[in-house]
Amino acid sequence: MSRWNATEYNPDDFANRRHIGPSPSEMAEMLRAVGADSLDQLIEQTVPAAIRQADRLDWPALSEAGLIARMREIAAKNRVMTSLIGQGYYGTVTPPAIQRNILENPAWYTAYTPYQPEIAQGRLEALLNFQTMVADLTGLPVANASLLDEATAAAEAMAMARRQSKSKADAFFVAHDLHPQTISVIETRAAPLGIRIVKGSVDDLVANQVFGAIFQYPGTYGHIRDLSPEIGALHAAGALAVVATDLLALCLLREPGAMGADIAVGSAQRFGVPMGYGGPHAAFMSCRDELKRAMPGRIVGVSIDAAGRQALRLSLQTREQHIRREKATSNVCTAQALLAVMAGFYAVFHGPVGLRAIAQRVHLHAVTIADALRAAGAEVAPDAFFDTITVKVGVGQAGILAAAEQRGINLRRVGRDRVGISVDETTDAGVITRLLDAFGIADPAAAASAPAIPDALLRENDYLTHPVFHMNRAESEMMRYMRRLSDRDLALDRAMIPLGSCTMKLNAAAEMMPITWPEFGALHPFAPHDQAAGYHEAIADLTEKLCRITGYDAFSMQPNSGAQGEYAGLLTIQAYHKARGEDRDICLIPVSAHGTNPASAQMCGMQVVVVKSAPNGDIDLEDFADKAAKAGDRLAAVMITYPSTHGVFEDTVRQVCEITHQHGGQVYIDGANMNALVGLVKPGEIGGDVSHLNLHKTFAIPHGGGGPGMGPIGVKAHLAPFLPGDPRTGERAVSAAPYGSASILLISWAYCLMMGGEGLTQATRVAILNANYIASRLAGAYPILFMGNRGRVAHECIIDTRPFAEHGVTVDDIAKRLIDNGFHAPTMSWPVSGTLMVEPTESETKAEIDRFITALLAIRDEITEVAEGRIAADQSPLRHAPHTVEDLVRDWDRPYSREEGCFPPGAFRVDKYWPPVGRVDNAHGDRNLICTCPPLESYAQAAE
């Protein structure tokens, strides 16, 4: 007999062998536990039949090898040129040590936002380095841990200035030499808030007629000037000054803080982060100390842990983690943590001397070019500049642009008779020779040695004085520093992160690889359209697939976070109503909605009306119908999340949509829970008019410790004409680049290609299975707060821990105890205070899910011990959690053993994760707000 046995195993089946965690036999065991005969039966019991889509997603799947070949083919269609376009985007050199150890390292890119600080000390230190770098270079004492891009940071600064200004004016001054995309986004954000934009040259400023002003320094065409007189005039009028600036330029130029600026914003892109056809890049904001509690975004601060040791945390985090609903002033949720970490490490890698050397080299290259052009008779402006000049070329503009392109260089078209040239870190003698040749200058230019910066504008103050920026920069030491920080963190490469609504699923290596290829990374977002043919083909195919998945007719890829997608979707709805001559301003939002939903509506100038929840967690249909009727012809929109944030499929979703449409409103379906819909339900077919998709959740872009994110919006055909326009010229621009963070769209496209239509559908089904398995296994130990009408949850479930509060056990205690088991806590106290929302995703194996269940059941036993009086709550391992190595080796006087405390059931024995600090004191950190690297002696004090 032949020993040949055919096998059904397909090693190239990415969906079932790589992305989806449970094996078929494990699924059968899990189905028995939940009491379903098959996966099909479970889906029938979970998803209402009335909303199920009729067609299948049927495109074929690619293998990993097939994907890489396809990506190579697409990459080859992009033409990588030397970009001298500038306008806020520059060539840069990513140090290979940072590329490999940060950007390509899942310990960094799969981490979650550091809301649980005990397991995030590494990325918190890296972000504190970033904040310190920004504060030092801008000369302002407080910086946040990044924003989405320079344009949105400028818009946030405008809103912040309005809140803090003592002026009664309703106008905001915008200097005309801001980057055009920044002006577009500012205008978008100003309109719904009733802010009047006044544009003009800096000399046109009338300080007593505005509440604030923003200046670009250096200007978009290269100009640098002392802004102190204008800032002084603003202050005399009770107004605030915002300076949009460039970190590399500030290594040489007098800093905004020294000129009296109140707020500084900009992009850290040129600190080692590729252009990526628009992003992702970390924007920054810094401000005067008096304004720090009004600053949007995340701020890393210094606190202490339970043993008095120094510990880092997100300061003032409740303003963001639980956004203040209809009282919100900003919907900032996603930052750009991974990119801020890269930029911070770039500064650590080079130190102040290295950064200054790079800045000097960039500047002198620009001077060399300007000198050569002037010597040839060209009219060059300005006289004082850092890295950017413009050259008047008259009717020869098209010819010069074409000649430069023939030599592999892109220049900026400025007006009808000028071209712009922006020099960067990658510029060398060869680039200069090719550039001058395009202007007909054949002789090699003599390298300049004298700067074109007036002495009065040269920086006098030191920067980056903290020891972290002066460490030995041998690669061995840098590598070890990055490793030490990552070892302090708990990311997806160590354990399951069961966060409800955040969908921390697998970010496959094959999906991530292409983003570091220069064919994708080195493209400027404003490069000529034909040079980005590969990008456009990829984006078009991703758009087509997302339309098929959602039932929508068109997409905008511009929003570069979920919250920004919400905002863009509501702006689209507003523009639609306005075009019909209708003045609608009421937005109905259920009490269970995401915290950013009412914040986004507020930012659009809408009046938020909150709708009640029924006892089972559904929208209270009677209350909804009543409030929709009262709104009448003022009803603009309803914002709902489906499945609901309570983790169930509501049977009434079609009725909600129908009622909204009867009154002329539009339905916004938040796409945060799309991981429960793909292949089963199309939001555009059940009544949705617009949805944003969190590509960093459902479609596999990694969370990155709090960004990058992408939140493109899909719309029905009637809304398509009102989508965001090109940020260089168009209306309703919400981001600085036309396709937002374009380079990471490749990750979601790769995910769709490797999963195939059937694989995407199976992922949804298994996500629902995994959640129901957890709910079933825990049901006897913990109350499961909301179940669907047939006793099933969607892709997440809410564990109610409120009953334990009467015994002195809090939701915090359970979250911190899970750290001892080697797990990140589920989403805490949202959408219901005192609960834990669990989402396992489809990527987790049964073994990992069982380990999590074991941990929670062991914690339940510890709660029982407290409830029965066998141990006091404040003496139990729950209250002392998490336990550190230092706890293990120090004197032990607790009523439970070291082993019980440090090695609870579910924890690994050999590969155990040890948090570097004990429970962090949040109140201490908010009372003593320190947001830059503390002096070295404080580390010594903490060690003592």
Short mmCIF file of C-alpha atoms in Angstrom, two decimals, residues 103 108-109 148 279-281 334-339 512 515 560-561 695-697 701-710 741 744 747:
data_model
loop_
_atom_site.label_atom_id
_atom_site.label_comp_id
_atom_site.label_asym_id
_atom_site.label_seq_id
_atom_site.Cartn_x
_atom_site.Cartn_y
_atom_site.Cartn_z
CA LEU A 103 8.75 50.97 13.02
CA TRP A 108 5.92 49.06 19.39
CA TYR A 109 3.36 49.01 16.61
CA LEU A 148 -2.88 64.07 13.77
CA GLY A 279 1.38 60.22 6.34
CA PRO A 280 1.17 59.12 9.00
CA HIS A 281 3.23 61.79 10.78
CA THR A 334 -6.37 59.29 18.02
CA ALA A 335 -2.86 60.71 18.25
CA GLN A 336 0.17 59.59 16.23
CA ALA A 337 2.00 57.79 19.03
CA LEU A 338 4.15 55.44 16.94
CA LEU A 339 5.35 58.31 14.76
CA MET A 512 3.25 45.70 7.17
CA ILE A 515 5.06 50.48 3.93
CA ASN A 560 -6.77 60.16 9.36
CA SER A 561 -8.53 59.06 12.53
CA LEU A 695 -9.19 50.93 9.44
CA HIS A 696 -6.93 50.67 12.52
CA LYS A 697 -9.52 48.34 14.03
CA ILE A 701 -3.84 48.78 10.67
CA PRO A 702 -1.95 48.48 13.97
CA HIS A 703 -2.88 50.71 16.88
CA GLY A 704 0.70 51.89 17.41
CA GLY A 705 0.25 52.83 21.07
CA GLY A 706 -2.41 55.38 20.13
CA GLY A 707 -2.06 56.04 16.41
CA PRO A 708 -1.63 55.80 13.47
CA GLY A 709 -5.31 55.58 12.66
CA MET A 710 -7.44 56.03 9.58
CA SER A 741 -2.15 58.88 6.00
CA ILE A 744 -1.03 52.85 5.80
CA ILE A 747 -2.06 47.67 5.13
#
